[in-house]
PDB file of C-alpha atoms in Angstrom:
ATOM      1  CA  MET C   1     104.390 103.039 109.130  1.00  0.00           C
ATOM      2  CA  PRO C   2     105.236 102.639 113.113  1.00  0.00           C
ATOM      3  CA  THR C   3     104.713  99.442 114.974  1.00  0.00           C
ATOM      4  CA  LEU C   4     102.450  97.591 116.058  1.00  0.00           C
ATOM      5  CA  PRO C   5     101.691  97.593 119.639  1.00  0.00           C
ATOM      6  CA  PRO C   6     101.941  94.375 121.433  1.00  0.00           C
ATOM      7  CA  ASP C   7      98.575  92.313 121.305  1.00  0.00           C
ATOM      8  CA  ARG C   8      95.865  93.237 124.144  1.00  0.00           C
ATOM      9  CA  PRO C   9      96.479  91.021 127.403  1.00  0.00           C
ATOM     10  CA  HIS C  10      93.896  88.903 128.534  1.00  0.00           C
ATOM     11  CA  SER C  11      93.099  90.418 131.915  1.00  0.00           C
ATOM     12  CA  PRO C  12      92.711  94.070 132.734  1.00  0.00           C
ATOM     13  CA  SER C  13      96.445  95.749 133.621  1.00  0.00           C
ATOM     14  CA  PRO C  14      98.091  99.107 132.831  1.00  0.00           C
ATOM     15  CA  SER C  15      99.233  97.671 129.473  1.00  0.00           C
ATOM     16  CA  ALA C  16      95.929  97.078 128.664  1.00  0.00           C
ATOM     17  CA  SER C  17      94.906 100.001 129.540  1.00  0.00           C
ATOM     18  CA  ARG C  18      96.949 101.664 126.985  1.00  0.00           C
ATOM     19  CA  SER C  19      96.245  99.338 124.724  1.00  0.00           C
ATOM     20  CA  ARG C  20      92.615 100.215 124.857  1.00  0.00           C
ATOM     21  CA  ARG C  21      92.499 103.312 125.094  1.00  0.00           C
ATOM     22  CA  THR C  22      95.343 103.238 121.514  1.00  0.00           C
ATOM     23  CA  ALA C  23      92.580 101.643 119.632  1.00  0.00           C
ATOM     24  CA  GLU C  24      90.108 103.892 120.649  1.00  0.00           C
ATOM     25  CA  SER C  25      92.005 107.112 120.029  1.00  0.00           C
ATOM     26  CA  PHE C  26      91.863 105.829 115.944  1.00  0.00           C
ATOM     27  CA  GLY C  27      87.631 107.166 115.850  1.00  0.00           C
ATOM     28  CA  ALA C  28      88.942 109.952 116.859  1.00  0.00           C
ATOM     29  CA  ASP C  29      89.187 111.525 113.524  1.00  0.00           C
ATOM     30  CA  PRO C  30      87.736 109.538 111.239  1.00  0.00           C
ATOM     31  CA  GLU C  31      87.799 111.471 107.818  1.00  0.00           C
ATOM     32  CA  ARG C  32      91.326 112.060 108.510  1.00  0.00           C
ATOM     33  CA  TYR C  33      92.131 107.799 108.936  1.00  0.00           C
ATOM     34  CA  GLU C  34      89.682 107.484 105.744  1.00  0.00           C
ATOM     35  CA  ARG C  35      91.441 109.775 103.588  1.00  0.00           C
ATOM     36  CA  SER C  36      94.592 109.017 104.231  1.00  0.00           C
ATOM     37  CA  ARG C  37      95.419 105.795 105.573  1.00  0.00           C
ATOM     38  CA  PRO C  38      96.950 103.351 103.053  1.00  0.00           C
ATOM     39  CA  ARG C  39      94.968 100.862 100.724  1.00  0.00           C
ATOM     40  CA  TYR C  40      96.246  97.094 100.314  1.00  0.00           C
ATOM     41  CA  PRO C  41      97.251  95.566  96.853  1.00  0.00           C
ATOM     42  CA  GLY C  42      95.326  94.694  94.654  1.00  0.00           C
ATOM     43  CA  ALA C  43      96.627  91.153  94.259  1.00  0.00           C
ATOM     44  CA  LEU C  44      96.249  90.617  97.846  1.00  0.00           C
ATOM     45  CA  VAL C  45      92.331  90.713  97.224  1.00  0.00           C
ATOM     46  CA  GLU C  46      92.912  88.346  94.283  1.00  0.00           C
ATOM     47  CA  ALA C  47      94.477  85.935  95.805  1.00  0.00           C
ATOM     48  CA  VAL C  48      91.908  85.385  99.254  1.00  0.00           C
ATOM     49  CA  LEU C  49      89.162  85.321  96.764  1.00  0.00           C
ATOM     50  CA  ALA C  50      90.963  82.599  94.439  1.00  0.00           C
ATOM     51  CA  THR C  51      90.729  80.203  97.124  1.00  0.00           C
ATOM     52  CA  SER C  52      87.503  81.416  99.262  1.00  0.00           C
ATOM     53  CA  PRO C  53      84.581  79.268  97.908  1.00  0.00           C
ATOM     54  CA  GLY C  54      81.935  82.243  97.598  1.00  0.00           C
ATOM     55  CA  ARG C  55      82.197  86.562  97.560  1.00  0.00           C
ATOM     56  CA  GLU C  56      80.541  86.393 101.255  1.00  0.00           C
ATOM     57  CA  VAL C  57      83.162  88.056 102.606  1.00  0.00           C
ATOM     58  CA  LEU C  58      83.267  89.391 107.265  1.00  0.00           C
ATOM     59  CA  ASP C  59      85.319  92.007 107.488  1.00  0.00           C
ATOM     60  CA  VAL C  60      86.461  91.975 111.129  1.00  0.00           C
ATOM     61  CA  GLY C  61      87.569  95.885 112.729  1.00  0.00           C
ATOM     62  CA  ILE C  62      86.085  97.460 109.431  1.00  0.00           C
ATOM     63  CA  GLY C  63      86.937 101.387 110.578  1.00  0.00           C
ATOM     64  CA  THR C  64      86.295 103.428 107.998  1.00  0.00           C
ATOM     65  CA  GLY C  65      85.631 101.014 105.059  1.00  0.00           C
ATOM     66  CA  ILE C  66      89.068 100.741 102.944  1.00  0.00           C
ATOM     67  CA  VAL C  67      89.582  97.031 103.328  1.00  0.00           C
ATOM     68  CA  ALA C  68      85.544  96.624 102.683  1.00  0.00           C
ATOM     69  CA  GLY C  69      85.049  98.771  99.498  1.00  0.00           C
ATOM     70  CA  GLN C  70      88.328  97.172  97.834  1.00  0.00           C
ATOM     71  CA  PHE C  71      86.676  93.792  98.255  1.00  0.00           C
ATOM     72  CA  ARG C  72      83.034  95.113  96.984  1.00  0.00           C
ATOM     73  CA  ALA C  73      84.598  96.257  94.349  1.00  0.00           C
ATOM     74  CA  ALA C  74      85.473  92.499  93.522  1.00  0.00           C
ATOM     75  CA  GLY C  75      82.226  91.648  93.775  1.00  0.00           C
ATOM     76  CA  CYS C  76      82.036  90.756  96.942  1.00  0.00           C
ATOM     77  CA  ALA C  77      79.289  91.365  99.350  1.00  0.00           C
ATOM     78  CA  VAL C  78      80.759  92.683 102.489  1.00  0.00           C
ATOM     79  CA  LEU C  79      79.568  92.838 106.175  1.00  0.00           C
ATOM     80  CA  GLY C  80      81.652  94.959 108.742  1.00  0.00           C
ATOM     81  CA  VAL C  81      82.441  94.167 111.981  1.00  0.00           C
ATOM     82  CA  ASP C  82      84.046  97.325 114.493  1.00  0.00           C
ATOM     83  CA  PRO C  83      83.761  98.034 117.844  1.00  0.00           C
ATOM     84  CA  ASP C  84      83.716 101.945 117.477  1.00  0.00           C
ATOM     85  CA  ALA C  85      80.792 103.898 116.207  1.00  0.00           C
ATOM     86  CA  ARG C  86      82.375 106.751 115.023  1.00  0.00           C
ATOM     87  CA  MET C  87      83.950 104.511 112.448  1.00  0.00           C
ATOM     88  CA  ALA C  88      81.166 102.251 111.880  1.00  0.00           C
ATOM     89  CA  ALA C  89      79.328 105.716 111.464  1.00  0.00           C
ATOM     90  CA  LEU C  90      81.774 106.771 108.391  1.00  0.00           C
ATOM     91  CA  ALA C  91      81.491 103.052 107.000  1.00  0.00           C
ATOM     92  CA  ARG C  92      78.085 103.486 106.914  1.00  0.00           C
ATOM     93  CA  ARG C  93      77.650 106.402 104.959  1.00  0.00           C
ATOM     94  CA  HIS C  94      80.020 105.034 102.348  1.00  0.00           C
ATOM     95  CA  GLY C  95      77.273 102.352 101.909  1.00  0.00           C
ATOM     96  CA  HIS C  96      78.899  99.694 103.750  1.00  0.00           C
ATOM     97  CA  THR C  97      76.655  96.895 106.526  1.00  0.00           C
ATOM     98  CA  VAL C  98      78.490  96.942 109.935  1.00  0.00           C
ATOM     99  CA  GLU C  99      77.352  95.867 112.989  1.00  0.00           C
ATOM    100  CA  VAL C 100      78.884  97.528 116.263  1.00  0.00           C
ATOM    101  CA  ALA C 101      80.715  95.704 118.756  1.00  0.00           C
ATOM    102  CA  PRO C 102      84.191  93.841 120.107  1.00  0.00           C
ATOM    103  CA  PHE C 103      84.820  90.914 117.535  1.00  0.00           C
ATOM    104  CA  GLU C 104      84.990  87.536 120.424  1.00  0.00           C
ATOM    105  CA  GLU C 105      81.192  89.425 121.496  1.00  0.00           C
ATOM    106  CA  TRP C 106      79.981  89.973 118.471  1.00  0.00           C
ATOM    107  CA  ASP C 107      76.750  87.450 117.522  1.00  0.00           C
ATOM    108  CA  PRO C 108      76.900  86.313 114.281  1.00  0.00           C
ATOM    109  CA  GLY C 109      72.849  85.151 114.495  1.00  0.00           C
ATOM    110  CA  GLY C 110      74.046  82.013 112.554  1.00  0.00           C
ATOM    111  CA  ARG C 111      75.429  83.314 109.667  1.00  0.00           C
ATOM    112  CA  SER C 112      77.839  82.246 107.846  1.00  0.00           C
ATOM    113  CA  PHE C 113      80.942  83.952 105.410  1.00  0.00           C
ATOM    114  CA  ASP C 114      83.184  82.556 102.559  1.00  0.00           C
ATOM    115  CA  ALA C 115      85.777  84.238 103.414  1.00  0.00           C
ATOM    116  CA  VAL C 116      86.787  86.263 106.715  1.00  0.00           C
ATOM    117  CA  VAL C 117      89.484  89.059 106.567  1.00  0.00           C
ATOM    118  CA  SER C 118      90.970  91.587 108.236  1.00  0.00           C
ATOM    119  CA  GLY C 119      93.413  94.988 107.220  1.00  0.00           C
ATOM    120  CA  GLN C 120      95.301  96.437 109.760  1.00  0.00           C
ATOM    121  CA  THR C 121      93.234  95.197 112.943  1.00  0.00           C
ATOM    122  CA  TRP C 122      93.770  91.791 114.023  1.00  0.00           C
ATOM    123  CA  HIS C 123      96.360  92.454 116.914  1.00  0.00           C
ATOM    124  CA  TRP C 124      93.181  94.257 118.131  1.00  0.00           C
ATOM    125  CA  VAL C 125      91.155  91.035 118.472  1.00  0.00           C
ATOM    126  CA  ASP C 126      91.706  89.015 121.921  1.00  0.00           C
ATOM    127  CA  PRO C 127      94.397  86.667 120.705  1.00  0.00           C
ATOM    128  CA  ALA C 128      92.292  83.835 122.840  1.00  0.00           C
ATOM    129  CA  ALA C 129      89.197  84.309 120.869  1.00  0.00           C
ATOM    130  CA  ARG C 130      90.165  85.180 117.262  1.00  0.00           C
ATOM    131  CA  ALA C 131      91.091  82.710 115.457  1.00  0.00           C
ATOM    132  CA  ALA C 132      87.957  79.814 117.252  1.00  0.00           C
ATOM    133  CA  LYS C 133      85.397  83.361 116.746  1.00  0.00           C
ATOM    134  CA  ALA C 134      86.657  83.104 112.637  1.00  0.00           C
ATOM    135  CA  ALA C 135      86.200  79.159 113.271  1.00  0.00           C
ATOM    136  CA  GLU C 136      82.479  79.777 114.032  1.00  0.00           C
ATOM    137  CA  VAL C 137      81.786  81.991 111.208  1.00  0.00           C
ATOM    138  CA  LEU C 138      83.516  80.847 108.284  1.00  0.00           C
ATOM    139  CA  ARG C 139      82.058  78.258 105.548  1.00  0.00           C
ATOM    140  CA  PRO C 140      84.151  74.768 105.137  1.00  0.00           C
ATOM    141  CA  GLY C 141      86.857  75.761 103.237  1.00  0.00           C
ATOM    142  CA  GLY C 142      87.050  79.301 103.293  1.00  0.00           C
ATOM    143  CA  PRO C 143      89.260  81.796 104.506  1.00  0.00           C
ATOM    144  CA  LEU C 144      91.072  83.370 107.022  1.00  0.00           C
ATOM    145  CA  ALA C 145      93.169  86.431 105.408  1.00  0.00           C
ATOM    146  CA  VAL C 146      94.830  88.803 108.396  1.00  0.00           C
ATOM    147  CA  PHE C 147      96.934  91.724 107.354  1.00  0.00           C
ATOM    148  CA  TRP C 148      99.163  94.394 107.414  1.00  0.00           C
ATOM    149  CA  ASN C 149     100.956  97.258 105.763  1.00  0.00           C
ATOM    150  CA  ASP C 150     104.043  97.774 106.851  1.00  0.00           C
ATOM    151  CA  GLY C 151     105.952 100.937 105.067  1.00  0.00           C
ATOM    152  CA  ARG C 152     109.741 102.142 105.623  1.00  0.00           C
ATOM    153  CA  PRO C 153     110.597 105.741 104.517  1.00  0.00           C
ATOM    154  CA  PRO C 154     114.664 106.049 103.193  1.00  0.00           C
ATOM    155  CA  ARG C 155     117.129 105.017 106.271  1.00  0.00           C
ATOM    156  CA  GLY C 156     118.531 108.491 106.651  1.00  0.00           C
ATOM    157  CA  LEU C 157     114.964 110.069 107.287  1.00  0.00           C
ATOM    158  CA  ALA C 158     114.394 106.968 109.532  1.00  0.00           C
ATOM    159  CA  GLY C 159     117.228 108.460 110.989  1.00  0.00           C
ATOM    160  CA  ALA C 160     116.098 112.509 111.166  1.00  0.00           C
ATOM    161  CA  PHE C 161     112.337 110.959 112.560  1.00  0.00           C
ATOM    162  CA  ALA C 162     114.399 108.576 115.249  1.00  0.00           C
ATOM    163  CA  ASP C 163     115.968 111.816 116.682  1.00  0.00           C
ATOM    164  CA  VAL C 164     112.430 113.687 116.534  1.00  0.00           C
ATOM    165  CA  TYR C 165     110.903 111.150 118.210  1.00  0.00           C
ATOM    166  CA  ALA C 166     113.748 110.688 121.296  1.00  0.00           C
ATOM    167  CA  ARG C 167     113.331 114.385 121.622  1.00  0.00           C
ATOM    168  CA  ILE C 168     109.486 114.784 121.277  1.00  0.00           C
ATOM    169  CA  ALA C 169     107.912 111.215 121.836  1.00  0.00           C
ATOM    170  CA  PRO C 170     109.959 108.629 122.623  1.00  0.00           C
ATOM    171  CA  ASP C 171     106.628 105.997 123.624  1.00  0.00           C
ATOM    172  CA  VAL C 172     105.358 106.348 121.288  1.00  0.00           C
ATOM    173  CA  PRO C 173     105.362 103.256 119.054  1.00  0.00           C
ATOM    174  CA  ALA C 174     107.255 104.889 115.646  1.00  0.00           C
ATOM    175  CA  ALA C 175     109.614 106.098 117.296  1.00  0.00           C
ATOM    176  CA  ARG C 176     111.337 102.710 118.103  1.00  0.00           C
ATOM    177  CA  LEU C 177     110.926 101.580 114.732  1.00  0.00           C
ATOM    178  CA  TRP C 178     112.485 104.604 113.475  1.00  0.00           C
ATOM    179  CA  ARG C 179     115.431 103.117 115.849  1.00  0.00           C
ATOM    180  CA  ALA C 180     115.676 100.000 114.249  1.00  0.00           C
ATOM    181  CA  PRO C 181     115.106 100.303 110.595  1.00  0.00           C
ATOM    182  CA  ASP C 182     116.004  96.469 109.987  1.00  0.00           C
ATOM    183  CA  GLU C 183     113.673  95.278 112.609  1.00  0.00           C
ATOM    184  CA  GLN C 184     110.641  93.210 111.237  1.00  0.00           C
ATOM    185  CA  PRO C 185     107.485  94.953 113.665  1.00  0.00           C
ATOM    186  CA  TYR C 186     105.156  92.180 112.503  1.00  0.00           C
ATOM    187  CA  ALA C 187     107.045  89.362 112.963  1.00  0.00           C
ATOM    188  CA  ALA C 188     106.075  88.918 116.284  1.00  0.00           C
ATOM    189  CA  VAL C 189     102.108  90.359 115.841  1.00  0.00           C
ATOM    190  CA  LEU C 190     102.454  86.620 112.481  1.00  0.00           C
ATOM    191  CA  GLU C 191     103.914  84.934 114.735  1.00  0.00           C
ATOM    192  CA  ARG C 192     101.032  84.855 117.464  1.00  0.00           C
ATOM    193  CA  ALA C 193      98.691  85.163 114.912  1.00  0.00           C
ATOM    194  CA  ALA C 194      99.750  81.798 112.948  1.00  0.00           C
ATOM    195  CA  ALA C 195     100.008  80.715 116.567  1.00  0.00           C
ATOM    196  CA  GLY C 196      96.715  81.210 117.338  1.00  0.00           C
ATOM    197  CA  ILE C 197      95.078  79.749 114.460  1.00  0.00           C
ATOM    198  CA  ARG C 198      97.393  76.580 115.245  1.00  0.00           C
ATOM    199  CA  ALA C 199      96.164  76.624 118.491  1.00  0.00           C
ATOM    200  CA  SER C 200      92.039  76.349 116.904  1.00  0.00           C
ATOM    201  CA  GLY C 201      92.725  72.673 115.819  1.00  0.00           C
ATOM    202  CA  ALA C 202      90.098  74.345 113.212  1.00  0.00           C
ATOM    203  CA  PHE C 203      92.552  75.305 109.486  1.00  0.00           C
ATOM    204  CA  SER C 204      95.106  74.344 107.721  1.00  0.00           C
ATOM    205  CA  GLU C 205      98.576  75.030 108.226  1.00  0.00           C
ATOM    206  CA  PRO C 206      98.951  79.263 108.116  1.00  0.00           C
ATOM    207  CA  GLU C 207     100.627  80.488 104.831  1.00  0.00           C
ATOM    208  CA  GLU C 208     102.933  83.536 104.796  1.00  0.00           C
ATOM    209  CA  ARG C 209     103.099  85.919 101.603  1.00  0.00           C
ATOM    210  CA  ARG C 210     104.664  89.420 101.251  1.00  0.00           C
ATOM    211  CA  TYR C 211     103.869  92.266  98.730  1.00  0.00           C
ATOM    212  CA  ALA C 212     106.248  94.816  97.413  1.00  0.00           C
ATOM    213  CA  TRP C 213     104.556  98.260  96.539  1.00  0.00           C
ATOM    214  CA  GLU C 214     105.736 101.971  96.885  1.00  0.00           C
ATOM    215  CA  ARG C 215     103.942 105.271  97.700  1.00  0.00           C
ATOM    216  CA  THR C 216     105.466 108.589  97.591  1.00  0.00           C
ATOM    217  CA  TYR C 217     104.375 111.136 100.287  1.00  0.00           C
ATOM    218  CA  THR C 218     104.464 115.070  99.953  1.00  0.00           C
ATOM    219  CA  ARG C 219     105.037 116.721 102.888  1.00  0.00           C
ATOM    220  CA  ASP C 220     101.555 117.393 103.722  1.00  0.00           C
ATOM    221  CA  GLU C 221     100.317 114.073 103.180  1.00  0.00           C
ATOM    222  CA  TRP C 222     102.817 112.173 105.393  1.00  0.00           C
ATOM    223  CA  LEU C 223     101.682 114.654 108.373  1.00  0.00           C
ATOM    224  CA  ASP C 224      97.714 114.114 107.715  1.00  0.00           C
ATOM    225  CA  GLN C 225      98.835 111.039 108.236  1.00  0.00           C
ATOM    226  CA  LEU C 226     100.823 110.730 111.173  1.00  0.00           C
ATOM    227  CA  PRO C 227      97.996 111.242 114.248  1.00  0.00           C
ATOM    228  CA  THR C 228      95.934 108.096 112.603  1.00  0.00           C
ATOM    229  CA  THR C 229      99.236 105.822 113.629  1.00  0.00           C
ATOM    230  CA  GLY C 230      99.503 103.948 116.866  1.00  0.00           C
ATOM    231  CA  GLY C 231     100.301 105.760 119.649  1.00  0.00           C
ATOM    232  CA  HIS C 232     100.219 109.079 117.887  1.00  0.00           C
ATOM    233  CA  GLY C 233      95.859 109.550 118.672  1.00  0.00           C
ATOM    234  CA  ALA C 234      96.655 109.722 122.608  1.00  0.00           C
ATOM    235  CA  LEU C 235      99.842 112.093 122.774  1.00  0.00           C
ATOM    236  CA  SER C 236      98.661 115.351 124.129  1.00  0.00           C
ATOM    237  CA  PRO C 237      97.337 117.956 121.783  1.00  0.00           C
ATOM    238  CA  THR C 238     100.812 120.221 122.177  1.00  0.00           C
ATOM    239  CA  THR C 239     102.700 117.393 122.113  1.00  0.00           C
ATOM    240  CA  LEU C 240     101.468 116.066 118.794  1.00  0.00           C
ATOM    241  CA  ALA C 241     102.033 119.446 117.621  1.00  0.00           C
ATOM    242  CA  ARG C 242     105.626 119.967 118.159  1.00  0.00           C
ATOM    243  CA  LEU C 243     105.804 116.256 116.665  1.00  0.00           C
ATOM    244  CA  THR C 244     104.373 117.407 113.978  1.00  0.00           C
ATOM    245  CA  ASP C 245     106.085 120.543 113.160  1.00  0.00           C
ATOM    246  CA  ALA C 246     109.759 119.032 113.535  1.00  0.00           C
ATOM    247  CA  VAL C 247     108.590 116.074 111.709  1.00  0.00           C
ATOM    248  CA  GLY C 248     107.631 118.585 108.812  1.00  0.00           C
ATOM    249  CA  ARG C 249     110.977 120.011 108.990  1.00  0.00           C
ATOM    250  CA  CYS C 250     112.362 116.854 108.318  1.00  0.00           C
ATOM    251  CA  VAL C 251     110.385 116.742 105.606  1.00  0.00           C
ATOM    252  CA  ASP C 252     111.212 119.617 104.186  1.00  0.00           C
ATOM    253  CA  ALA C 253     115.182 119.311 104.309  1.00  0.00           C
ATOM    254  CA  ALA C 254     115.227 115.861 102.398  1.00  0.00           C
ATOM    255  CA  GLY C 255     113.319 117.602  99.678  1.00  0.00           C
ATOM    256  CA  GLY C 256     110.027 118.324 100.834  1.00  0.00           C
ATOM    257  CA  ARG C 257     108.625 114.710  99.550  1.00  0.00           C
ATOM    258  CA  PHE C 258     109.755 111.513  99.644  1.00  0.00           C
ATOM    259  CA  THR C 259     108.929 107.734  98.479  1.00  0.00           C
ATOM    260  CA  VAL C 260     107.738 104.708 101.200  1.00  0.00           C
ATOM    261  CA  SER C 261     108.714 101.327 100.497  1.00  0.00           C
ATOM    262  CA  PHE C 262     105.702  99.103 101.223  1.00  0.00           C
ATOM    263  CA  ALA C 263     105.652  95.456 102.252  1.00  0.00           C
ATOM    264  CA  THR C 264     102.149  94.319 102.843  1.00  0.00           C
ATOM    265  CA  VAL C 265     102.117  90.770 104.876  1.00  0.00           C
ATOM    266  CA  LEU C 266      99.022  88.750 104.553  1.00  0.00           C
ATOM    267  CA  LEU C 267      98.788  85.658 106.930  1.00  0.00           C
ATOM    268  CA  THR C 268      96.180  82.811 105.281  1.00  0.00           C
ATOM    269  CA  ALA C 269      94.786  79.747 106.216  1.00  0.00           C
ATOM    270  CA  HIS C 270      91.632  77.625 105.677  1.00  0.00           C
ATOM    271  CA  LEU C 271      88.713  76.169 107.963  1.00  0.00           C
ATOM    272  CA  ARG C 272      89.164  72.289 107.542  1.00  0.00           C
ATOM    273  CA  VAL C 273      86.300  70.527 105.579  1.00  0.00           C
ATOM    274  CA  PRO C 274      84.890  67.996 107.587  1.00  0.00           C
ATOM    275  CA  ALA C 275      86.026  64.443 107.030  1.00  0.00           C
ATOM    276  CA  ALA C 276      82.247  63.875 106.147  1.00  0.00           C
ATOM    277  CA  ARG C 277      82.171  66.844 103.027  1.00  0.00           C
ATOM    278  CA  ARG C 278      85.638  65.348 101.597  1.00  0.00           C
TER     279      ARG C 278
END
């Protein structure tokens, strides 16, 4: 998948407006997002729950309910928070409970949770507020677990994608990734997330884990997910159509299908237990 956009700045600016537009573009077609976005390894869900004091989970940025569905299948009661009413509506149709609000502005109403999780969304939450907000709603010892999927096609195909993006959509975040296949796009995201957790003073030292897995995409499957990744939804219909056609021809030239190597990166920290309870 394409690299992530940078964290949203603290004050309004042209880059902040672009980040908001990118974030809001994900809800333009929630059904496509739901069917085409990759899921997360079951081992990740197990690892988070293995250190959770219970099974009440808050899903920050629930979207259409992809993460919530995996935790619910593991026996959890999940409440989702999301700023996009369109995504929340689809999640509710899947049976999830969702409250619509940006996480940093959401009112928990005195509720607390055994775990706070966030899949592919933590970088959209205001970095000055996110760890403190999670600490506010977590029960002592509960994990804050934030994670992202980093997917890479074969190097030769990535090079062909890079040429296409350079011609048609050079400013889309994916263009940078295809140009630099050895770049670690999540390194900066993880570093900022860990720094925020440490700065809050409320958590144990963050721990990072990686889960490697693969998925084979057909041409149609790859093109179906393309508009759901960061930046693509902000392209004009004409530019997106040109990009999709050109990317499709690259996949055709590679045999019509290819395997993406994924690394799911997980950052976990636990809310400190007050000294009186130790």
